[in-house]
Structure formats: C-alpha cells, structure tokens
Tab-separated table of C-alpha atoms in Angstrom:
chain	number	residue	atom	x	y	z
A	1	MET	CA	-42.153	13.986	20.770
A	2	SER	CA	-42.288	15.112	17.060
A	3	ASP	CA	-40.027	17.929	18.042
A	4	PHE	CA	-36.643	15.408	18.967
A	5	LYS	CA	-34.516	14.743	16.120
A	6	ILE	CA	-32.825	11.223	14.964
A	7	LEU	CA	-30.012	10.005	15.407
A	8	GLY	CA	-28.181	7.071	13.879
A	9	THR	CA	-25.740	5.052	15.758
A	10	GLU	CA	-22.788	6.863	14.649
A	11	GLU	CA	-23.176	10.591	13.572
A	12	TRP	CA	-20.584	13.855	12.964
A	13	CYS	CA	-19.870	16.212	15.931
A	14	GLN	CA	-18.506	19.553	14.940
A	15	PHE	CA	-16.501	21.389	18.059
A	16	ASP	CA	-15.824	24.886	17.065
A	17	ASP	CA	-14.471	25.905	20.596
A	18	LEU	CA	-12.042	23.271	20.179
A	19	ARG	CA	-10.738	23.659	16.478
A	20	ILE	CA	-12.277	20.276	15.578
A	21	PRO	CA	-14.056	20.425	12.143
A	22	ALA	CA	-15.333	16.982	12.133
A	23	VAL	CA	-15.483	13.607	14.421
A	24	LYS	CA	-17.416	10.570	14.450
A	25	ALA	CA	-19.063	9.646	17.501
A	26	ARG	CA	-20.592	6.514	18.651
A	27	VAL	CA	-23.961	7.076	19.977
A	28	ASP	CA	-24.135	5.417	23.081
A	29	SER	CA	-27.669	5.563	25.499
A	30	GLY	CA	-25.758	3.424	27.500
A	31	ALA	CA	-23.251	5.893	28.668
A	32	LYS	CA	-24.126	8.950	30.885
A	33	THR	CA	-21.558	11.222	30.072
A	34	SER	CA	-19.721	12.062	26.433
A	35	SER	CA	-15.831	11.679	26.236
A	36	ILE	CA	-13.579	12.169	23.310
A	37	GLN	CA	-10.178	10.561	23.017
A	38	ALA	CA	-7.393	12.787	24.496
A	39	SER	CA	-3.514	12.270	25.089
A	40	LYS	CA	-0.834	14.422	27.026
A	41	ILE	CA	-3.238	15.539	29.129
A	42	LYS	CA	-2.276	18.495	31.332
A	43	ILE	CA	-3.872	20.458	33.913
A	44	PHE	CA	-2.498	24.142	34.505
A	45	ASN	CA	-3.690	27.055	36.315
A	46	LYS	CA	-5.128	30.504	34.295
A	47	GLY	CA	-5.486	33.290	36.892
A	48	PHE	CA	-7.886	31.783	39.473
A	49	GLU	CA	-9.286	29.063	37.227
A	50	GLU	CA	-8.186	25.668	36.364
A	51	TRP	CA	-7.723	24.824	32.550
A	52	VAL	CA	-6.541	21.530	30.819
A	53	ARG	CA	-4.514	21.073	27.743
A	54	PHE	CA	-4.752	18.052	25.694
A	55	GLU	CA	-4.109	16.527	22.523
A	56	VAL	CA	-6.752	15.474	20.102
A	57	ASN	CA	-6.531	12.636	17.516
A	58	PRO	CA	-9.844	12.846	15.802
A	59	VAL	CA	-9.570	11.197	12.669
A	60	GLN	CA	-9.208	7.294	13.415
A	61	ASP	CA	-5.997	5.543	12.399
A	62	ASN	CA	-4.303	9.010	11.561
A	63	ARG	CA	-2.132	10.177	14.193
A	64	SER	CA	-0.316	12.274	12.326
A	65	ILE	CA	-3.208	14.901	12.519
A	66	ALA	CA	-3.016	16.075	15.881
A	67	ILE	CA	-5.235	19.243	17.460
A	68	LEU	CA	-3.915	20.928	20.259
A	69	CYS	CA	-6.770	22.049	22.494
A	70	GLN	CA	-7.287	23.656	25.816
A	71	ALA	CA	-10.538	24.298	27.851
A	72	LYS	CA	-11.637	25.264	31.506
A	73	LEU	CA	-11.681	22.315	33.779
A	74	VAL	CA	-15.181	21.538	34.843
A	75	ASP	CA	-14.649	18.564	37.510
A	76	VAL	CA	-12.336	15.592	37.674
A	77	ARG	CA	-14.380	11.985	37.676
A	78	THR	CA	-13.843	8.324	38.559
A	79	VAL	CA	-15.335	6.395	35.577
A	80	LYS	CA	-15.240	2.838	35.505
A	81	SER	CA	-14.751	1.267	32.052
A	82	SER	CA	-16.560	-1.754	30.387
A	83	GLN	CA	-13.834	-3.959	31.905
A	84	GLY	CA	-14.434	-2.398	35.289
A	85	ILE	CA	-11.194	-0.686	35.904
A	86	ALA	CA	-11.645	2.586	37.459
A	87	GLU	CA	-9.557	5.656	36.323
A	88	GLU	CA	-9.876	9.416	37.126
A	89	ARG	CA	-10.827	11.463	34.009
A	90	PRO	CA	-11.147	15.612	33.492
A	91	VAL	CA	-14.367	16.682	32.598
A	92	ILE	CA	-14.674	19.905	30.503
A	93	LYS	CA	-17.841	21.589	28.799
A	94	THR	CA	-18.081	22.932	25.101
A	95	ALA	CA	-20.575	23.821	22.345
A	96	VAL	CA	-21.154	20.762	20.090
A	97	ASN	CA	-22.805	20.828	16.562
A	98	ILE	CA	-24.447	18.018	14.810
A	99	ALA	CA	-25.970	19.174	11.811
A	100	GLY	CA	-26.146	22.833	12.501
A	101	ASN	CA	-27.653	21.880	16.001
A	102	VAL	CA	-25.478	23.489	18.525
A	103	PHE	CA	-25.676	22.996	22.484
A	104	ASP	CA	-23.322	22.268	25.297
A	105	ILE	CA	-22.349	19.241	26.864
A	106	GLU	CA	-19.868	17.825	29.134
A	107	LEU	CA	-16.762	15.679	27.718
A	108	THR	CA	-14.887	13.522	29.627
A	109	LEU	CA	-11.328	13.216	28.335
A	110	ALA	CA	-10.497	9.631	28.151
A	111	ASN	CA	-7.510	7.630	26.340
A	112	ARG	CA	-9.919	6.115	23.731
A	113	ASP	CA	-6.948	4.979	21.262
A	114	THR	CA	-8.081	1.567	21.252
A	115	MET	CA	-11.279	2.125	20.819
A	116	GLU	CA	-13.042	2.266	17.356
A	117	TYR	CA	-14.486	5.685	17.695
A	118	ARG	CA	-12.374	8.631	19.184
A	119	MET	CA	-15.598	9.918	20.362
A	120	LEU	CA	-18.580	8.613	22.317
A	121	LEU	CA	-22.030	10.624	22.565
A	122	GLY	CA	-23.631	9.895	26.245
A	123	ARG	CA	-27.570	10.328	27.090
A	124	GLU	CA	-26.976	13.251	28.776
A	125	ALA	CA	-26.365	14.944	25.455
A	126	ILE	CA	-29.020	13.054	23.610
A	127	ASN	CA	-31.731	13.402	26.488
A	128	GLU	CA	-34.738	15.378	25.995
A	129	ARG	CA	-33.123	16.473	22.223
A	130	TYR	CA	-32.881	13.274	20.032
A	131	LEU	CA	-34.265	9.691	19.690
A	132	VAL	CA	-32.034	6.822	18.483
A	133	ASP	CA	-32.755	4.599	15.752
A	134	PRO	CA	-30.325	1.994	15.993
A	135	SER	CA	-30.596	0.740	12.537
A	136	LYS	CA	-29.032	3.362	11.060
A	137	SER	CA	-25.967	5.384	10.631
A	138	PHE	CA	-25.247	8.963	10.178
A	139	ILE	CA	-29.198	10.203	10.113
A	140	GLN	CA	-27.915	13.986	10.347
A	141	GLY	CA	-25.523	13.408	7.414
A	142	ASP	CA	-22.207	11.631	6.387
A	143	TYR	CA	-18.990	12.930	5.431
A	144	THR	CA	-16.782	11.403	2.339
A	145	ASP	CA	-12.898	10.697	2.761
A	146	GLU	CA	-12.194	13.407	0.345
A	147	GLU	CA	-14.532	16.096	2.449
A	148	ILE	CA	-12.916	15.085	5.589
A	149	GLU	CA	-9.273	15.330	4.265
A	150	LYS	CA	-10.280	18.754	2.981
A	151	LYS	CA	-11.785	19.626	6.799
A	152	TYR	CA	-8.356	18.704	7.999
A	153	GLN	CA	-6.368	20.244	5.338
A	154	PRO	CA	-5.558	23.367	7.331
A	155	PHE	CA	-4.062	21.139	10.121
A	156	ILE	CA	-1.884	18.897	8.130
A	157	THR	CA	1.439	20.844	8.263
A	158	GLU	CA	4.632	20.329	6.318
A	159	LYS	CA	6.131	17.089	7.904
A	160	LYS	CA	8.681	17.978	10.054
A	161	GLY	CA	9.317	14.180	11.215
A	162	LEU	CA	8.543	12.102	14.181
A	163	ARG	CA	10.060	12.837	17.726
A	164	LEU	CA	11.156	9.430	18.655
A	165	GLY	CA	12.906	8.473	22.275
A	166	LEU	CA	15.635	5.611	22.547
A	167	LEU	CA	15.392	4.301	25.970
A	168	ALA	CA	18.872	2.169	26.511
A	169	SER	CA	22.005	2.516	28.802
A	170	ASN	CA	24.836	3.235	26.795
A	171	PRO	CA	24.535	5.832	23.946
A	172	ASN	CA	28.438	4.194	22.207
A	173	LEU	CA	26.668	0.719	21.495
A	174	TYR	CA	26.764	-0.036	18.177
A	175	SER	CA	23.223	-1.073	18.098
A	176	ASN	CA	21.991	2.397	19.554
A	177	LYS	CA	24.192	4.288	17.076
A	178	ARG	CA	22.426	2.366	13.975
A	179	ILE	CA	19.317	3.102	14.971
A	180	ILE	CA	19.626	7.230	16.109
A	181	GLU	CA	21.264	7.392	12.484
A	182	ALA	CA	18.563	5.599	10.879
A	183	GLY	CA	16.156	7.559	12.148
A	184	GLU	CA	17.792	10.614	11.650
A	185	MET	CA	18.544	9.532	7.806
A	186	ARG	CA	14.172	9.274	7.618
A	187	GLY	CA	14.018	12.931	8.748
A	188	HIS	CA	13.056	11.866	12.650
A	189	LYS	CA	14.247	13.438	15.246
A	190	VAL	CA	16.016	10.931	17.353
A	191	VAL	CA	16.883	11.402	21.633
A	192	PHE	CA	18.731	9.178	23.741
A	193	LEU	CA	17.277	8.719	26.875
A	194	ASN	CA	19.304	7.135	29.690
A	195	VAL	CA	16.926	4.654	31.526
A	196	GLU	CA	18.512	5.698	34.722
A	197	HIS	CA	18.137	9.080	34.515
A	198	VAL	CA	14.530	8.730	33.643
A	199	TYR	CA	11.791	9.295	36.573
A	200	MET	CA	8.172	9.552	36.417
A	201	LYS	CA	5.256	11.084	38.426
A	202	LEU	CA	2.224	8.534	38.970
A	203	ASP	CA	-0.998	10.761	39.284
A	204	ALA	CA	-4.403	9.943	37.864
A	205	ALA	CA	-4.895	13.870	36.615
A	206	THR	CA	-1.316	14.460	35.531
A	207	PRO	CA	0.595	11.763	35.212
A	208	GLU	CA	4.616	12.546	33.586
A	209	ILE	CA	8.018	11.285	32.399
A	210	ARG	CA	10.583	13.300	33.498
A	211	TYR	CA	14.533	13.444	32.923
A	212	ARG	CA	17.549	14.363	34.748
A	213	GLY	CA	17.069	17.877	35.589
A	214	GLY	CA	13.498	17.999	35.514
A	215	ASN	CA	12.491	18.418	31.684
A	216	ILE	CA	8.886	17.189	30.908
A	217	LEU	CA	8.835	14.338	27.912
A	218	ASP	CA	5.871	14.986	26.950
A	219	LYS	CA	6.754	15.510	22.853
A	220	PHE	CA	7.875	11.893	21.755
A	221	ASP	CA	5.210	9.902	19.272
A	222	ALA	CA	7.371	6.688	20.018
A	223	VAL	CA	9.987	5.353	22.209
A	224	ILE	CA	12.314	2.552	21.356
A	225	PRO	CA	13.238	0.247	24.438
A	226	ARG	CA	16.724	-1.330	24.716
A	227	ILE	CA	16.918	-2.432	28.162
A	228	LYS	CA	19.569	-4.269	29.283
A	229	PRO	CA	18.204	-7.095	31.691
A	230	ALA	CA	19.701	-5.505	35.098
A	231	VAL	CA	17.426	-2.815	34.263
A	232	THR	CA	14.260	-4.870	33.265
A	233	PHE	CA	12.147	-4.183	35.997
A	234	TYR	CA	12.373	-0.153	36.249
A	235	GLY	CA	12.884	-0.097	32.084
A	236	CYS	CA	9.378	-1.740	31.943
A	237	ALA	CA	7.718	0.813	34.538
A	238	LEU	CA	8.409	3.419	32.256
A	239	LEU	CA	7.415	1.782	29.348
A	240	ARG	CA	3.904	1.785	31.039
A	241	GLN	CA	4.238	5.317	31.863
A	242	PHE	CA	4.987	6.233	28.219
A	243	ASP	CA	1.747	3.933	27.085
A	244	THR	CA	-0.209	5.955	29.831
A	245	LEU	CA	0.613	9.126	27.963
A	246	GLY	CA	0.008	7.671	24.733
A	247	VAL	CA	3.410	7.363	23.249
A	248	TYR	CA	4.062	4.155	20.768
A	249	CYS	CA	6.412	2.053	22.426
A	250	LEU	CA	8.323	-0.497	19.947
A	251	ASN	CA	8.206	-3.556	22.347
A	252	SER	CA	5.686	-2.938	25.182
A	253	ALA	CA	6.443	-3.240	28.731
A	254	ASP	CA	4.379	-6.825	29.077
A	255	SER	CA	5.926	-8.114	25.748
A	256	ILE	CA	9.497	-7.643	27.498
A	257	GLY	CA	8.765	-8.782	30.934
A	258	ARG	CA	7.124	-12.053	29.267
A	259	SER	CA	10.303	-12.722	26.902
A	260	ARG	CA	12.753	-11.853	29.831
A	261	ASP	CA	10.983	-14.586	31.930
A	262	LYS	CA	12.939	-17.873	30.760
A	263	LEU	CA	10.904	-20.651	32.639
A	264	PHE	CA	7.368	-18.296	32.061
A	265	ALA	CA	8.497	-18.128	28.288
A	266	SER	CA	9.181	-21.827	28.505
A	267	GLN	CA	5.789	-22.495	29.717
A	268	LEU	CA	4.349	-20.203	27.073
A	269	PHE	CA	6.234	-22.401	24.428
A	270	SER	CA	4.423	-25.559	25.462
A	271	LYS	CA	1.100	-24.137	25.881
A	272	ASN	CA	1.381	-22.607	22.356
A	273	ASP	CA	2.483	-25.985	20.831
A	274	ILE	CA	5.981	-24.409	19.921
A	275	HIS	CA	8.985	-27.061	20.250
A	276	ILE	CA	11.928	-26.316	22.549
A	277	PRO	CA	14.565	-29.087	23.465
A	278	THR	CA	13.114	-30.848	26.622
A	279	THR	CA	13.161	-28.403	29.727
A	280	GLY	CA	13.044	-29.514	33.398
A	281	PHE	CA	13.093	-26.224	36.718
A	282	ALA	CA	13.437	-27.365	40.225
A	283	LYS	CA	14.193	-25.819	43.303
A	284	SER	CA	15.011	-28.759	45.830
A	285	PRO	CA	18.684	-30.539	45.675
A	286	MET	CA	16.821	-33.757	46.264
A	287	ASP	CA	14.961	-33.805	43.135
A	288	THR	CA	18.562	-33.602	41.066
A	289	LYS	CA	18.837	-37.241	39.591
A	290	ASP	CA	15.553	-37.287	38.608
A	291	LEU	CA	15.506	-34.072	37.013
A	292	ILE	CA	18.873	-35.313	35.164
A	293	ARG	CA	16.707	-38.013	33.991
A	294	MET	CA	13.926	-36.279	32.899
A	295	VAL	CA	15.754	-34.503	30.137
A	296	ASN	CA	17.325	-37.491	29.063
A	297	GLY	CA	20.639	-37.468	31.069
A	298	ALA	CA	23.863	-35.901	30.025
A	299	PRO	CA	25.195	-33.675	28.292
A	300	LEU	CA	22.985	-31.538	29.259
A	301	ILE	CA	22.622	-27.691	29.486
A	302	ILE	CA	22.188	-25.712	32.805
A	303	LYS	CA	20.862	-22.364	33.078
A	304	LEU	CA	20.631	-19.687	35.356
A	305	LEU	CA	17.293	-17.947	34.558
A	306	GLU	CA	18.886	-14.556	34.559
A	307	SER	CA	21.128	-15.543	32.175
A	308	THR	CA	22.117	-13.442	29.006
A	309	GLN	CA	24.626	-13.382	25.971
A	310	GLY	CA	25.781	-16.991	26.815
A	311	LYS	CA	26.534	-15.657	30.458
A	312	GLY	CA	25.686	-18.225	33.344
A	313	VAL	CA	25.293	-21.118	30.738
A	314	VAL	CA	27.248	-24.253	31.346
A	315	LEU	CA	27.108	-27.803	29.749
A	316	ALA	CA	27.584	-30.548	31.732
A	317	GLU	CA	28.845	-33.644	29.636
A	318	THR	CA	28.139	-36.191	32.470
A	319	ASN	CA	25.560	-36.994	35.174
A	320	LYS	CA	27.926	-36.543	37.635
A	321	ALA	CA	28.886	-33.069	36.235
A	322	ALA	CA	25.569	-32.133	35.942
A	323	GLU	CA	24.611	-33.240	39.647
A	324	SER	CA	27.678	-31.141	41.031
A	325	VAL	CA	26.809	-28.089	38.637
A	326	ILE	CA	23.041	-28.111	39.802
A	327	ASN	CA	24.122	-28.783	43.421
A	328	ALA	CA	26.508	-25.688	43.249
A	329	PHE	CA	23.679	-23.467	41.705
A	330	LYS	CA	20.983	-24.474	43.994
A	331	SER	CA	23.397	-23.670	47.035
A	332	VAL	CA	23.746	-20.364	46.629
A	333	GLN	CA	19.779	-20.131	46.031
A	334	THR	CA	19.607	-19.234	42.497
A	335	ASN	CA	16.710	-20.639	40.008
A	336	ILE	CA	18.059	-22.387	37.319
A	337	LEU	CA	16.506	-24.531	34.139
A	338	VAL	CA	18.227	-27.954	32.853
A	339	GLN	CA	17.642	-28.199	29.239
A	340	GLU	CA	18.645	-31.491	26.890
A	341	PHE	CA	21.888	-31.109	24.509
A	342	ILE	CA	21.134	-31.294	20.855
A	343	LYS	CA	24.559	-32.672	19.919
A	344	GLU	CA	23.424	-32.811	16.146
A	345	ALA	CA	23.043	-29.327	16.008
A	346	ASN	CA	27.033	-29.480	16.237
A	347	GLY	CA	27.335	-26.095	17.726
A	348	HIS	CA	25.069	-24.188	15.571
A	349	ASP	CA	22.290	-22.077	15.891
A	350	ILE	CA	20.252	-19.732	13.942
A	351	ARG	CA	19.399	-15.876	14.975
A	352	CYS	CA	16.470	-14.801	12.754
A	353	PHE	CA	15.775	-11.147	13.135
A	354	VAL	CA	11.813	-10.541	13.143
A	355	VAL	CA	10.556	-7.168	12.945
A	356	ASN	CA	6.457	-6.538	12.526
A	357	GLY	CA	5.720	-10.261	11.561
A	358	LYS	CA	8.379	-10.997	9.257
A	359	VAL	CA	11.720	-12.262	9.413
A	360	VAL	CA	13.703	-9.367	7.628
A	361	ALA	CA	17.325	-11.301	8.274
A	362	SER	CA	18.882	-14.554	9.340
A	363	MET	CA	22.471	-15.552	10.171
A	364	GLN	CA	23.938	-19.068	11.319
A	365	ARG	CA	26.023	-18.418	14.469
A	366	THR	CA	28.938	-21.154	15.076
A	367	ALA	CA	30.602	-21.923	18.280
A	368	GLN	CA	34.394	-21.417	18.534
A	369	LYS	CA	36.407	-24.709	18.859
A	370	GLY	CA	35.804	-26.568	22.123
A	371	GLU	CA	32.740	-24.149	22.686
A	372	PHE	CA	29.257	-25.226	23.024
A	373	ARG	CA	27.722	-21.251	23.049
A	374	ALA	CA	27.355	-20.128	19.785
A	375	ASN	CA	26.862	-16.296	21.089
A	376	ILE	CA	28.673	-13.682	18.893
A	377	HIS	CA	29.201	-12.353	22.424
A	378	GLN	CA	30.938	-15.679	23.275
A	379	GLY	CA	33.833	-15.625	20.158
A	380	GLY	CA	30.990	-17.060	18.005
A	381	ALA	CA	31.160	-16.876	14.293
A	382	ALA	CA	28.474	-15.731	11.765
A	383	ALA	CA	27.337	-15.927	8.439
A	384	LYS	CA	24.322	-16.248	6.349
A	385	VAL	CA	21.994	-19.062	5.975
A	386	LYS	CA	18.862	-19.848	4.031
A	387	ILE	CA	16.120	-20.799	6.444
A	388	THR	CA	13.306	-23.234	5.658
A	389	PRO	CA	9.564	-22.553	5.644
A	390	GLU	CA	9.480	-24.376	8.715
A	391	GLU	CA	11.981	-22.068	10.816
A	392	ARG	CA	10.644	-18.982	9.238
A	393	LYS	CA	7.074	-19.844	10.484
A	394	LEU	CA	8.666	-21.065	14.231
A	395	ALA	CA	10.718	-17.730	14.464
A	396	ILE	CA	7.323	-15.728	13.560
A	397	LYS	CA	5.374	-17.261	15.805
A	398	SER	CA	7.901	-17.510	18.801
A	399	ALA	CA	7.928	-13.264	18.349
A	400	LYS	CA	4.002	-13.407	18.422
A	401	VAL	CA	3.444	-15.104	21.427
A	402	PHE	CA	5.018	-12.347	23.457
A	403	ASN	CA	3.723	-9.740	20.815
A	404	LEU	CA	6.997	-8.500	20.476
A	405	ASP	CA	7.478	-5.983	17.527
A	406	VAL	CA	11.209	-6.597	17.946
A	407	ALA	CA	12.618	-9.828	18.300
A	408	GLY	CA	15.704	-11.699	17.732
A	409	VAL	CA	14.503	-15.472	17.758
A	410	ASP	CA	17.146	-18.377	18.545
A	411	LEU	CA	16.304	-21.640	16.540
A	412	ILE	CA	18.403	-25.051	16.629
A	413	ARG	CA	18.392	-27.744	13.911
A	414	SER	CA	17.781	-30.961	15.471
A	415	ASN	CA	16.746	-34.556	14.142
A	416	LYS	CA	13.011	-33.635	15.449
A	417	GLY	CA	13.058	-30.632	13.517
A	418	PRO	CA	13.618	-27.001	14.193
A	419	LEU	CA	13.621	-26.208	18.191
A	420	LEU	CA	12.965	-22.798	19.784
A	421	LEU	CA	16.041	-21.709	22.098
A	422	GLU	CA	15.242	-18.187	22.966
A	423	VAL	CA	13.020	-15.046	21.939
A	424	ASN	CA	15.507	-11.825	22.729
A	425	SER	CA	13.494	-8.645	23.167
A	426	SER	CA	16.822	-6.169	22.850
A	427	PRO	CA	18.504	-8.248	20.288
A	428	GLY	CA	21.743	-6.956	18.779
A	429	LEU	CA	22.302	-5.609	15.174
A	430	GLN	CA	26.325	-5.626	14.624
A	431	GLY	CA	26.228	-9.531	13.958
A	432	ILE	CA	23.135	-9.720	12.139
A	433	GLU	CA	23.602	-6.605	10.008
A	434	ASN	CA	27.421	-7.043	9.300
A	435	THR	CA	26.641	-10.618	8.640
A	436	THR	CA	23.510	-10.085	6.058
A	437	GLY	CA	24.515	-6.499	4.997
A	438	LYS	CA	20.871	-5.856	5.600
A	439	ASP	CA	19.928	-2.123	7.362
A	440	ILE	CA	17.750	-3.497	10.033
A	441	ALA	CA	17.848	-0.484	11.881
A	442	ASN	CA	15.996	1.140	8.912
A	443	VAL	CA	13.497	-1.617	9.160
A	444	MET	CA	12.584	-0.856	12.558
A	445	ILE	CA	12.107	2.818	12.254
A	446	GLU	CA	9.857	1.769	8.918
A	447	THR	CA	8.031	-0.087	11.727
A	448	ILE	CA	7.475	2.628	13.747
A	449	GLU	CA	6.340	4.848	10.718
A	450	LYS	CA	3.617	2.215	9.716
A	451	LYS	CA	2.491	1.969	12.959
A	452	LEU	CA	1.808	5.824	13.772
A	453	LYS	CA	0.490	6.214	10.073
A	454	TYR	CA	3.307	8.178	9.093
A	455	ASN	CA	3.439	9.327	5.508
A	456	GLY	CA	6.893	11.482	5.591
C-alpha cells in the first residue's frame, strides 16, 4: 500500500508520442477507460495495420491550439455516456507521463468539447499504481497559466485566419456576398458551399461530409448557415453532421428547425411568457367560425405555416372573407395559423437584428399604401428606429428561446406594448445594412472569432 502514489481529483498528463506537452485530466475512478478530447477522427491503413488520425485541442477554451496526432488503432468500442447515449469510439494505446511516472494506457477518442476537462483518467490507468484523495487537486504538481503558455508556444503558429464555410444556395445574394467579403477582410478563408452539392457519410467510426466531386470537407473551423426554407430539412441534417465533426455552426440545426416551425414557435413563445398577437390553429373546417371568434374576429391575418418573406400571408377584413380564405386553404390540406390584426400598428413593424445576445441594429419597416405586410420583399420601405428598452429585451429573449446566435426578430407596437411577430434564423442583411449603415456581416464574423477564442 505504501508503494502507491497519491493523485488528486485533477492532475496534469503528458503524452510524448502524441506531442502533447500537458493536458489537464479529471481523475475518475468511476470510468473504466481513460479518454481524451478528439475531433476530425479518421481511421486509415498504414501497411497492413489500421491507424487513426485525430486532432486534439488540449487547452480548455482555446480551439486555436490544435495538435494533429496519429496512433495505431487498438479497438473500436461502444461507450455509453452518462446520459445513456451509446457511441462507437476508437481506442489507442500510448505512454502517459504523470510527474515523471511513465506507463502505457488505453485512451478512447471522444468528442469532449462540451466537457469541463479535455481528458479523463479512468481506473484502468489508476489501478495498482495510485490512490486517489478526492479532497485535493494537483498532488503530482501544478502549472501556472504562463508555464502552460510556454509549453504550447511551439504549437502557436503565425495566424493564418480561420477556414469558414458559408452553407447557402445562391452565391450572388447580397447577404452571402457581404458575409464572404467580411470574412476575407478579417483575414479568413471563406468557402461558399451549395447546400444541394453537399452530401455525407453516416458512420460511427468515420463520419464524413463531402462536396461535389468527392472532396472531403474536413478543414472547416466554422460553418455559417444561410438555409432557405425549401431546403430546411436537408440543410439542418448537414449542420448536425458538421457538429458531429466538431465544427462550430453559427446557428445550430435544432435552433433553425424550431424557429422554422411557426406553430411550435408560437407555442414556445406562450410557454416562455413572450407576448404575441392572439393566435389560433386548426385543421377542421367545422371550427372555422369559433376559430375566428377566438382571435377576436376580423380583420385578421391568415398565414400558411410554411410562409416566408410575407408570402402565404393574407389579411381578411371581414368575418365572411376570413371564413372563405380559411376554408379555401383547408381544402388543399395545408396547415394554417390565424392571428389577430393589430390595427394600431398602422402597417409598421420593427426588425431587430440580434447577434450573440445583443441587438446590433434595428429598423422600422412600413408597408406600401394599401398593403399590410411591411416585409422589404413585399415592397415595404425601411427607416432607422430607436427601440425602447422593453423592445430590446423582447428581441433578445425571443432569439434566446431558440438559442440562435444570429436572428432577425420582428416586433410590432400595440396598445398592449410590443408584441413578437416572428423570429427568422437566416435574416437578410441588405435592408438593415443599407438602412442603418451598420456592418452586420462583420459583427457575425467577430462572433465566430469570439466563440472559437480566435485572437488574430
């Protein structure tokens, strides 16, 4: 017993064969095998042996330090997470150095990006070597931030900028051209990726994303989604795949999917005490009259659930007209929402552009004479507007409900205070940049740099 060394609940590990000078590990006797954070995992053949190539970001909260490693593949094991989710992970064997004590351990390669520690030291490594004192940390020695910085100095290369993918459909759109321009102005490489030319390989050991011609897309630091409604399902599937490969997405698949489902979005707003115009939803034509009464009668707005840019949105000025429109929509078996018409808004609405939890620009849109939709795409005019603290708070909260890093939040001023109309996960830049003079594309690129801890 006296021959055993003592470990605290966290210790520093060094891996000479992997060229990792120091990684902070959580000592966990509850886990059988040790694991290390790894991304861009690729199994390949070296002679007659299977090897695995992977990238490690050994310093917590610093993705700019990435070490490319390779090792012989020992096994591929199914591992269950603490949430009970099973995933297949490659296993390697390598020498670990803990304060001069060097021995071989097995390491599973895991995407631990969301974990507090980049490494977990399990009981197979501890058994017959160490005892653990859970009341202490770094019994085998600690490093200062300066010492860690010095150890990783050789790995900090001259900044060459990030590699960003713009996942969209039309490279000639104003918004897409501005984002590419803003990224390149900040020294990054921005590649346009047509959603419909991207395809993927679903495989636990070696998932991949490929582009037309068979090119493997494995070098991106972040992806900026600008997915049009018609390709929401496929675009979101691609984003989930990028996320699996450890690529940061400026708006996740879940966020976009939820914001695109107008009915679910309205239910989320109600649940989170976000005020919207009174809204109804129904399927059966028999409910038409009561549906109209429920939202305080005509005039009222009738929307197709899939509507976008003001299309599929009708104003019914009388109850009879409302019944006719609702029944016509229902006859073609489409889902509809009905919503009270806010007369006092007088054809105005406000678009707040929210980036990373802040309103970075706002404009008031005014409908054309005789038109009730203020969307720029419907010929609406725009002007700068000063929003109230209440409107700012509503815009930020609305984007946060969907966890959107970038959102166009549409509000309307009513006698009951500001009401939320819609949250758009791919808001256009042309109207708001031209109206406010703000460089919003640049703010979006800055957000990616902040999220990736990039200090170019």
